[in-house]
Short mmCIF file of C-alpha atoms in Angstrom, two decimals:
data_model
loop_
_atom_site.label_atom_id
_atom_site.label_comp_id
_atom_site.label_asym_id
_atom_site.label_seq_id
_atom_site.Cartn_x
_atom_site.Cartn_y
_atom_site.Cartn_z
CA MET O 2 87.31 23.54 77.96
CA ILE O 3 88.51 25.92 80.69
CA LYS O 4 88.31 28.89 78.32
CA ARG O 5 84.65 28.05 77.74
CA LEU O 6 84.04 27.93 81.48
CA LEU O 7 85.78 31.28 82.05
CA SER O 8 83.78 32.89 79.24
CA PHE O 9 80.55 31.52 80.71
CA LEU O 10 81.41 32.87 84.15
CA ASP O 11 82.19 36.34 82.76
CA ALA O 12 78.91 36.39 80.81
CA SER O 13 76.86 35.16 83.79
CA PRO O 14 77.25 37.63 86.67
CA VAL O 15 73.78 36.76 88.03
CA ASN O 16 71.27 33.91 87.84
CA PHE O 17 69.14 35.52 85.12
CA LEU O 18 72.07 35.85 82.72
CA ALA O 19 73.34 32.37 83.56
CA VAL O 20 69.96 30.91 82.60
CA LYS O 21 69.84 32.99 79.42
CA ASN O 22 73.31 31.81 78.38
CA ILE O 23 72.50 28.18 79.16
CA ALA O 24 69.24 28.45 77.22
CA ASP O 25 71.09 29.90 74.21
CA THR O 26 73.59 27.03 74.28
CA LEU O 27 70.84 24.44 74.52
CA ALA O 28 68.94 26.02 71.62
CA ALA O 29 72.11 26.09 69.50
CA ASN O 30 72.46 22.35 70.12
CA GLY O 31 68.99 21.30 69.05
CA PHE O 32 67.01 21.70 72.27
CA ARG O 33 63.70 23.51 71.80
CA ARG O 34 62.16 25.83 74.37
CA ILE O 35 58.68 24.82 75.49
CA ASP O 36 56.07 26.84 77.34
CA PRO O 37 54.86 25.06 80.50
CA ALA O 38 51.52 26.89 80.19
CA LEU O 39 50.79 24.94 76.99
CA PRO O 40 50.04 21.21 76.61
CA LEU O 41 53.21 19.14 76.52
CA GLY O 42 51.92 17.05 73.63
CA GLU O 43 53.48 13.82 72.42
CA VAL O 44 56.90 13.03 73.87
CA LYS O 45 59.04 10.76 71.69
CA SER O 46 62.42 9.07 72.00
CA GLY O 47 65.24 11.51 71.25
CA ASP O 48 63.17 14.63 71.90
CA ARG O 49 65.23 17.47 73.35
CA PHE O 50 63.62 20.42 75.07
CA PHE O 51 64.00 22.83 77.97
CA ILE O 52 61.80 24.95 80.23
CA THR O 53 62.60 28.00 82.33
CA LYS O 54 60.91 29.31 85.46
CA ASN O 55 61.10 32.95 86.58
CA ASP O 56 63.94 33.52 84.10
CA SER O 57 66.23 32.21 86.85
CA SER O 58 65.97 28.40 86.76
CA ILE O 59 66.15 26.03 83.80
CA TYR O 60 65.32 22.36 83.20
CA ALA O 61 66.57 20.46 80.14
CA PHE O 62 65.46 17.00 78.99
CA ARG O 63 66.62 14.45 76.43
CA ILE O 64 63.99 11.71 76.20
CA GLY O 65 65.36 8.15 76.27
CA ASN O 66 64.72 5.28 73.90
CA LYS O 67 62.70 3.47 76.54
CA PRO O 68 59.63 4.94 78.28
CA ILE O 69 60.54 6.85 81.42
CA ALA O 70 58.46 4.38 83.46
CA ASP O 71 60.70 1.50 82.33
CA ALA O 72 64.15 3.13 82.39
CA GLY O 73 63.72 6.01 84.84
CA PHE O 74 65.83 9.12 84.43
CA HIS O 75 69.35 10.31 85.19
CA MET O 76 69.34 13.79 86.67
CA ILE O 77 72.12 16.29 87.39
CA CYS O 78 71.04 19.15 89.65
CA ALA O 79 72.85 22.36 90.53
CA HIS O 80 71.98 25.96 91.35
CA CYS O 81 72.64 29.18 89.45
CA ASP O 82 72.46 31.72 92.29
CA SER O 83 75.41 32.91 94.38
CA PRO O 84 75.82 35.16 97.45
CA THR O 85 75.82 38.85 96.57
CA PHE O 86 74.07 42.14 97.37
CA ARG O 87 70.64 43.10 96.03
CA ILE O 88 69.82 46.71 95.19
CA LYS O 89 66.88 47.90 97.26
CA PRO O 90 64.01 50.00 95.87
CA ASN O 91 64.57 53.75 96.24
CA ALA O 92 68.24 52.88 96.49
CA GLU O 93 69.98 56.23 95.97
CA MET O 94 71.39 57.83 99.11
CA LEU O 95 72.80 61.33 98.51
CA THR O 96 75.60 62.30 100.90
CA GLU O 97 77.89 65.30 101.38
CA GLY O 98 79.87 66.39 98.36
CA GLY O 99 77.18 65.08 96.03
CA ILE O 100 78.39 61.48 96.47
CA VAL O 101 75.66 58.92 95.87
CA LYS O 102 75.75 55.49 97.47
CA LEU O 103 73.24 52.68 96.92
CA ASN O 104 71.13 51.02 99.60
CA THR O 105 71.56 47.25 99.40
CA GLU O 106 70.55 44.10 101.22
CA VAL O 107 72.58 40.92 101.52
CA TYR O 108 71.57 37.94 99.36
CA GLY O 109 72.71 34.60 100.77
CA GLY O 110 75.80 34.37 102.93
CA PRO O 111 78.70 36.22 101.30
CA ILE O 112 82.09 36.83 102.93
CA MET O 113 81.33 40.54 103.00
CA SER O 114 84.87 41.81 103.51
CA THR O 115 85.95 40.28 100.18
CA TRP O 116 83.67 42.70 98.33
CA PHE O 117 85.58 45.77 99.53
CA ASP O 118 87.90 47.92 97.40
CA ARG O 119 87.35 46.12 94.11
CA PRO O 120 85.55 47.27 90.95
CA LEU O 121 81.94 46.13 90.91
CA THR O 122 79.12 46.34 88.41
CA LEU O 123 75.36 45.82 88.19
CA ALA O 124 73.49 42.94 86.56
CA GLY O 125 70.03 41.44 86.67
CA ARG O 126 66.66 42.11 85.08
CA VAL O 127 64.57 45.21 84.49
CA ILE O 128 60.79 45.03 84.21
CA VAL O 129 59.25 47.45 81.73
CA ARG O 130 55.70 48.27 80.75
CA GLY O 131 54.00 45.86 78.34
CA GLU O 132 50.71 45.82 76.47
CA ASP O 133 49.10 43.64 79.16
CA VAL O 134 49.41 44.78 82.78
CA MET O 135 49.55 41.11 83.84
CA GLN O 136 52.43 40.43 81.44
CA PRO O 137 55.10 43.15 81.74
CA GLU O 138 58.24 42.74 79.64
CA THR O 139 61.49 41.46 81.15
CA LEU O 140 64.82 42.83 79.92
CA LEU O 141 68.21 41.55 81.05
CA LEU O 142 70.87 44.04 82.10
CA HIS O 143 74.64 43.60 82.45
CA ILE O 144 76.76 46.73 82.66
CA LYS O 145 80.12 45.55 81.39
CA ARG O 146 82.34 48.14 83.03
CA PRO O 147 83.42 49.00 86.57
CA LEU O 148 80.56 51.04 87.98
CA LEU O 149 80.63 50.84 91.78
CA GLN O 150 82.92 50.17 94.71
CA ILE O 151 82.52 49.43 98.41
CA SER O 152 85.39 51.32 100.03
CA ASN O 153 87.04 50.41 103.31
CA LEU O 154 87.55 52.85 106.16
CA ALA O 155 91.23 53.81 106.37
CA ILE O 156 93.25 51.97 109.00
CA HIS O 157 94.04 55.33 110.63
CA PHE O 158 90.38 55.56 111.70
CA ASN O 159 90.09 51.87 112.60
CA ARG O 160 93.33 50.58 114.11
CA GLN O 161 91.70 47.22 114.94
CA VAL O 162 90.73 46.45 111.35
CA ASN O 163 93.31 43.65 111.05
CA ASP O 164 92.08 42.07 114.27
CA GLY O 165 88.69 41.37 112.74
CA VAL O 166 85.86 43.89 112.68
CA ALA O 167 82.14 43.20 112.78
CA LEU O 168 80.47 44.59 109.66
CA SER O 169 77.03 46.17 109.58
CA LYS O 170 74.99 44.95 106.61
CA GLN O 171 73.14 48.27 106.57
CA LYS O 172 76.07 50.65 107.01
CA ASP O 173 79.42 49.21 105.97
CA VAL O 174 78.71 47.51 102.64
CA LEU O 175 76.90 50.24 100.69
CA PRO O 176 78.61 50.84 97.33
CA LEU O 177 79.55 54.21 95.86
CA LEU O 178 77.74 54.84 92.57
CA GLY O 179 79.00 58.27 91.59
CA GLN O 180 78.94 62.00 92.18
CA ILE O 181 76.18 64.39 91.18
CA THR O 182 77.30 66.88 88.52
CA SER O 183 73.97 68.60 87.86
CA GLN O 184 70.69 69.14 89.67
CA LEU O 185 68.90 66.97 87.08
CA GLU O 186 70.89 63.94 88.24
CA THR O 187 69.67 64.19 91.84
CA GLY O 188 67.54 61.13 92.58
CA ASN O 189 67.97 59.88 89.00
CA LEU O 190 71.56 58.64 88.85
CA LEU O 191 70.74 54.92 89.01
CA MET O 192 67.77 55.24 86.66
CA ASN O 193 69.94 57.13 84.18
CA VAL O 194 72.46 54.28 84.23
CA ILE O 195 69.70 51.70 83.67
CA LEU O 196 68.12 53.64 80.79
CA GLU O 197 71.48 54.34 79.13
CA GLU O 198 72.33 50.64 79.20
CA LEU O 199 68.93 49.48 77.92
CA ASN O 200 68.79 52.05 75.14
CA SER O 201 72.32 51.27 73.97
CA THR O 202 71.91 47.47 73.91
CA ILE O 203 68.31 46.89 72.77
CA ALA O 204 67.79 47.74 69.11
CA ASP O 205 64.93 49.98 67.96
CA CYS O 206 63.86 50.81 71.53
CA GLN O 207 64.06 54.04 73.47
CA PHE O 208 62.93 53.71 77.07
CA CYS O 209 62.24 56.50 79.53
CA ALA O 210 61.90 56.43 83.30
CA LYS O 211 58.11 55.92 83.28
CA ASP O 212 58.58 52.71 81.24
CA VAL O 213 60.60 51.05 84.03
CA LEU O 214 58.24 49.42 86.52
CA ASP O 215 60.76 47.58 88.73
CA PHE O 216 64.01 45.66 88.71
CA ASP O 217 65.96 42.81 90.28
CA LEU O 218 69.54 44.11 90.24
CA TYR O 219 72.59 42.77 92.05
CA LEU O 220 76.24 43.63 92.56
CA ALA O 221 78.82 41.58 90.68
CA ASP O 222 82.61 41.54 90.48
CA ALA O 223 83.73 43.43 87.38
CA THR O 224 87.12 41.65 87.17
CA PRO O 225 87.16 38.79 84.61
CA ALA O 226 87.60 35.17 85.63
CA CYS O 227 91.11 33.82 85.09
CA THR O 228 93.52 31.01 85.77
CA PHE O 229 96.59 31.41 87.97
CA GLY O 230 99.44 29.42 89.47
CA VAL O 231 102.83 28.38 88.08
CA HIS O 232 101.11 25.93 85.72
CA ASN O 233 97.84 27.87 85.43
CA GLU O 234 96.37 25.08 87.49
CA PHE O 235 93.93 27.18 89.53
CA ILE O 236 90.76 29.08 88.62
CA SER O 237 89.96 32.45 90.19
CA SER O 238 86.41 33.70 89.75
CA GLY O 239 83.26 34.71 91.48
CA ARG O 240 80.32 32.30 91.44
CA LEU O 241 82.26 29.06 91.00
CA ASP O 242 79.73 27.98 93.62
CA ASP O 243 77.71 26.87 91.79
CA LEU O 244 77.99 28.00 88.18
CA SER O 245 80.97 25.73 87.61
CA MET O 246 78.75 22.73 88.37
CA CYS O 247 75.95 24.14 86.20
CA TYR O 248 78.35 24.45 83.28
CA ALA O 249 79.87 20.99 83.80
CA GLY O 250 76.36 19.53 83.66
CA LEU O 251 75.56 21.52 80.52
CA GLU O 252 78.74 20.38 78.76
CA ALA O 253 78.00 16.75 79.66
CA LEU O 254 74.43 16.97 78.37
CA ILE O 255 75.53 18.55 75.08
CA ALA O 256 78.27 15.91 74.66
CA SER O 257 75.90 12.98 75.24
CA ASP O 258 73.66 11.08 72.85
CA THR O 259 70.23 9.54 73.32
CA THR O 260 70.31 6.42 75.51
CA ASP O 261 67.61 4.18 76.96
CA THR O 262 67.36 6.46 79.98
CA THR O 263 65.89 9.98 79.93
CA GLN O 264 68.52 12.61 80.79
CA VAL O 265 67.62 15.64 82.92
CA LEU O 266 69.63 18.75 83.79
CA ALA O 267 67.87 20.76 86.53
CA LEU O 268 69.44 24.09 87.50
CA PHE O 269 67.55 25.72 90.35
CA ASP O 270 67.55 29.20 91.83
CA ASN O 271 67.61 30.42 95.44
CA GLU O 272 69.67 27.60 96.95
CA GLU O 273 71.63 30.24 98.85
CA THR O 274 68.43 31.36 100.61
CA GLY O 275 66.88 27.96 101.32
CA SER O 276 65.34 26.86 97.99
CA GLN O 277 61.76 27.54 99.13
CA THR O 278 60.60 29.44 96.03
CA LYS O 279 58.70 28.53 92.87
CA GLN O 280 62.04 28.33 91.04
CA GLY O 281 63.92 26.59 93.87
CA ALA O 282 64.54 22.93 94.63
CA GLY O 283 61.74 23.00 97.22
CA SER O 284 59.17 23.75 94.51
CA PRO O 285 57.00 21.00 92.95
CA PHE O 286 57.63 22.49 89.48
CA LEU O 287 60.17 19.87 88.36
CA ALA O 288 58.00 17.04 89.72
CA TYR O 289 55.08 18.40 87.69
CA ILE O 290 57.13 18.39 84.47
CA LEU O 291 58.44 14.87 85.05
CA LYS O 292 54.91 13.67 85.77
CA ARG O 293 53.68 15.30 82.56
CA ILE O 294 56.41 13.53 80.57
CA ALA O 295 55.53 10.17 82.12
CA MET O 296 51.80 10.64 81.53
CA SER O 297 52.39 11.80 77.95
CA GLN O 298 54.16 8.51 77.28
CA SER O 299 52.04 6.09 79.31
CA HIS O 300 48.78 7.99 79.98
CA THR O 301 48.90 7.01 83.64
CA GLU O 302 50.25 8.66 86.78
CA GLU O 303 51.63 5.29 87.82
CA ALA O 304 54.36 5.73 85.18
CA TYR O 305 55.74 8.73 87.05
CA TYR O 306 56.05 6.87 90.34
CA GLN O 307 57.77 3.97 88.56
CA ALA O 308 60.19 6.43 86.94
CA VAL O 309 61.10 7.98 90.31
CA GLU O 310 61.93 4.55 91.73
CA ARG O 311 64.26 3.86 88.78
CA ALA O 312 65.90 7.30 88.80
CA PHE O 313 69.25 8.51 90.08
CA MET O 314 70.13 12.10 90.99
CA ILE O 315 73.53 13.77 91.18
CA SER O 316 73.21 16.92 93.30
CA ALA O 317 76.24 18.93 92.20
CA ASP O 318 77.30 21.70 94.58
CA ASN O 319 80.89 22.62 95.33
CA ALA O 320 82.75 21.15 98.30
CA HIS O 321 85.32 22.65 100.65
CA ALA O 322 88.92 22.09 99.57
CA TRP O 323 91.58 21.63 102.23
CA HIS O 324 93.13 25.03 103.01
CA PRO O 325 96.86 24.88 103.76
CA ASN O 326 96.62 27.83 106.18
CA TYR O 327 93.78 26.33 108.26
CA PRO O 328 94.27 22.55 108.49
CA GLU O 329 92.65 22.47 111.94
CA LYS O 330 89.25 23.31 110.41
CA TYR O 331 89.04 20.04 108.48
CA ASP O 332 88.21 16.45 109.30
CA PRO O 333 91.50 14.60 109.91
CA THR O 334 90.76 11.76 107.45
CA ASN O 335 88.27 13.22 104.94
CA HIS O 336 89.53 16.53 103.56
CA PRO O 337 89.52 16.80 99.74
CA MET O 338 92.34 18.50 97.86
CA LEU O 339 92.31 20.85 94.90
CA GLY O 340 92.98 18.75 91.81
CA GLY O 341 92.01 15.51 93.53
CA GLY O 342 88.80 14.93 91.60
CA PRO O 343 85.07 15.16 92.36
CA VAL O 344 84.08 15.02 96.03
CA ILE O 345 81.29 12.91 97.54
CA LYS O 346 79.78 14.74 100.53
CA PHE O 347 78.48 13.00 103.66
CA ASN O 348 76.66 14.31 106.73
CA ALA O 349 75.24 12.31 109.63
CA ALA O 350 72.52 14.94 110.18
CA GLN O 351 71.29 14.26 106.62
CA LYS O 352 72.18 17.68 105.22
CA TYR O 353 73.46 15.80 102.18
CA ALA O 354 71.60 13.15 100.17
CA SER O 355 74.58 10.76 100.00
CA ASP O 356 74.47 7.35 101.62
CA ALA O 357 76.69 4.29 101.19
CA VAL O 358 74.68 3.01 98.20
CA SER O 359 74.56 6.27 96.24
CA ALA O 360 78.21 7.01 97.07
CA ALA O 361 79.19 3.59 95.72
CA VAL O 362 77.29 4.32 92.50
CA PHE O 363 79.04 7.67 92.00
CA ALA O 364 82.47 6.24 92.86
CA GLY O 365 81.81 3.54 90.26
CA LEU O 366 80.97 6.17 87.66
CA CYS O 367 84.25 7.94 88.43
CA GLU O 368 86.13 4.68 88.02
CA LYS O 369 84.48 4.03 84.64
CA ALA O 370 85.33 7.56 83.52
CA GLY O 371 88.96 7.21 84.65
CA VAL O 372 88.53 10.01 87.18
CA PRO O 373 89.79 10.11 90.80
CA CYS O 374 87.20 10.51 93.54
CA GLN O 375 87.39 12.08 97.03
CA ARG O 376 85.17 12.24 100.12
CA PHE O 377 84.25 15.13 102.39
CA VAL O 378 82.90 15.04 105.93
CA ASN O 379 82.78 18.06 108.23
CA HIS O 380 85.13 18.33 111.18
CA SER O 381 82.80 17.28 113.99
CA ASP O 382 83.39 20.54 115.88
CA VAL O 383 82.80 22.76 112.81
CA ALA O 384 79.25 23.23 111.55
CA GLY O 385 78.85 22.77 107.82
CA GLY O 386 76.36 23.95 105.24
CA SER O 387 73.64 22.20 103.30
CA THR O 388 72.60 22.01 99.66
CA LEU O 389 69.66 21.26 97.39
CA GLY O 390 69.92 17.46 97.18
CA ASN O 391 68.08 16.65 100.37
CA ILE O 392 65.54 19.45 99.75
CA LEU O 393 64.68 18.04 96.33
CA ALA O 394 64.58 14.49 97.71
CA SER O 395 62.01 15.57 100.29
CA SER O 396 59.51 16.23 97.47
CA ILE O 397 60.73 13.67 94.91
CA PRO O 398 62.07 10.63 96.82
CA LEU O 399 65.09 10.09 94.58
CA ARG O 400 68.07 7.87 95.13
CA GLY O 401 70.97 10.25 94.83
CA VAL O 402 74.35 11.57 95.86
CA ASP O 403 75.60 15.00 96.89
CA MET O 404 78.93 15.88 95.32
CA GLY O 405 80.91 18.80 93.96
CA ASN O 406 84.34 19.98 93.00
CA ALA O 407 86.53 21.22 95.84
CA ILE O 408 87.09 24.98 96.03
CA LEU O 409 88.69 27.44 98.44
CA ALA O 410 87.09 30.60 99.86
CA MET O 411 83.52 29.45 99.24
CA HIS O 412 81.14 32.47 99.23
CA SER O 413 83.99 34.91 98.72
CA CYS O 414 83.61 37.52 96.00
CA ARG O 415 86.28 35.43 94.22
CA GLU O 416 86.62 31.71 94.87
CA THR O 417 89.47 29.38 93.89
CA GLY O 418 89.04 26.11 92.04
CA SER O 419 91.10 23.62 90.06
CA VAL O 420 91.35 23.40 86.28
CA VAL O 421 91.77 19.64 86.23
CA ASP O 422 88.84 19.12 88.61
CA HIS O 423 86.52 20.81 86.12
CA GLU O 424 87.78 18.50 83.38
CA TYR O 425 87.28 15.50 85.67
CA CYS O 426 83.75 16.58 86.50
CA VAL O 427 82.68 16.93 82.87
CA LYS O 428 84.05 13.42 82.20
CA VAL O 429 82.13 11.75 85.01
CA PHE O 430 78.91 13.67 84.24
CA THR O 431 79.18 12.58 80.60
CA GLU O 432 79.69 8.98 81.76
CA PHE O 433 76.57 9.28 83.93
CA PHE O 434 74.40 10.56 81.08
CA SER O 435 75.82 7.95 78.70
#
C-alpha cells in the first residue's frame, strides 16, 4: 500500500498530473469519464463515472442502490494542490557569465527556505495551438530529471543566516536554470527545454516555439518520495499535504462496492490560495453535478435538497503532528502524534467543519474500522490554518467533519508522515464508503 502511495507522489509533482493519474486509475477500475457540457442522461444504480474541471480537480461518483434523495451521499473531499513556485511569463533572466535564472512567484504558503540547495524540476501543463482558437490543446509536462536549483548565499557573506533571515520572494528564491552556450540559446533556454520534453514524450508530434501559446509550470522537488526511520515507519515526501489524503480516498473508493448510498470523491484545486476558483471548493460546480444526478433520478430539484440533508462529508486535509523539538507550540491536551491514527480537527472560530455530532460520527467509523482516532485543537496563542470543509459547507450545507493524518513540517518542500497512519486512513475511508 505504501509503495503505491510513494509511486503516486513521484508521478504527481503538480495538481494537473495528480488529476491525470487519478483519472487513469478510475478508468482502469471501471469508472467512465463524462463531459459536463453534455446531458448527463439516465443515472442508474451502480453507475461509476468521473468528471474533471480545468484539468486540476476531479469528482468521482458511484451511484447507490437507492435514489440519492432517499439515501443521500457519502463524500470524501481533499485537495490536489500544494505550496510551490509558479514560473512567470517571460521568465528567463540572463545574468553575468551567461547564467540564466527563472522569474517565479510564490503559490500558496511554502516554507521557502526548505526549497534551497536541492535538485528541482518543472511540471505542469503547456497550451499549444489547436484547430479552434477557443479550444487550444493542453499537454502535460513533467521533466523527470534534476533541472533547477535555488542556491543559498554562502555563510561568509551572510553571517546571520543561522539566526533567521527574511527572504525576498522576488530576489532570493529564483532558481538557476542553466548557462548559455551559444547565442541561439539566449532568451530561448526555457522554451528549448519545453519543446525537447514535448517532442520526446508525445508520439508523432513535432512542436516548435510558435505552437506554444502559454503554460502553467511549477517547481517540484526532483528527489523521490521514500520511507525512513529504524523501522521505515515514516514517510518523507513533498505534497503529502494533501495528495496523501487524495490517494487514501481513491484507494477507499476503488476498494468499495455499490451500497444504498451514493459515494462521492471530490478532489478540489486551489485550497492553498483560498478555494475561490471554478475548480476550487468555493465553486458551485460540484453542487451543479449533484443536482443533475438527483434530477436525473427523480426529475425534481427537491430531490437534491433532500439528498444534501441526508449526506455526510469527510473533509480530509492533513493535521499538525506533535513536534518533539517544539512542544510549546501545541495545545497541552490535544496534540496528535505520528502513528496515532486519523485526527479530527476542531476550531472555535469555525475554520473547521467539525462539531460534536460530526466528530462522534467519524470516531464511530474509526471504531468500526478498528482504527485509533485523535483530536487536534490549536494552542490558543498560536494561530492555525483553515481548509476546504467549511468553504464547501458554505455553498452546500453539509453535515461533515474536518480530519486528516498528522504530519510534520507542513508546507515544507518535504513533509514527514507516518506509514501506519496512511493504512489507518484507507481503512476508515473504506468503512465510510461501505
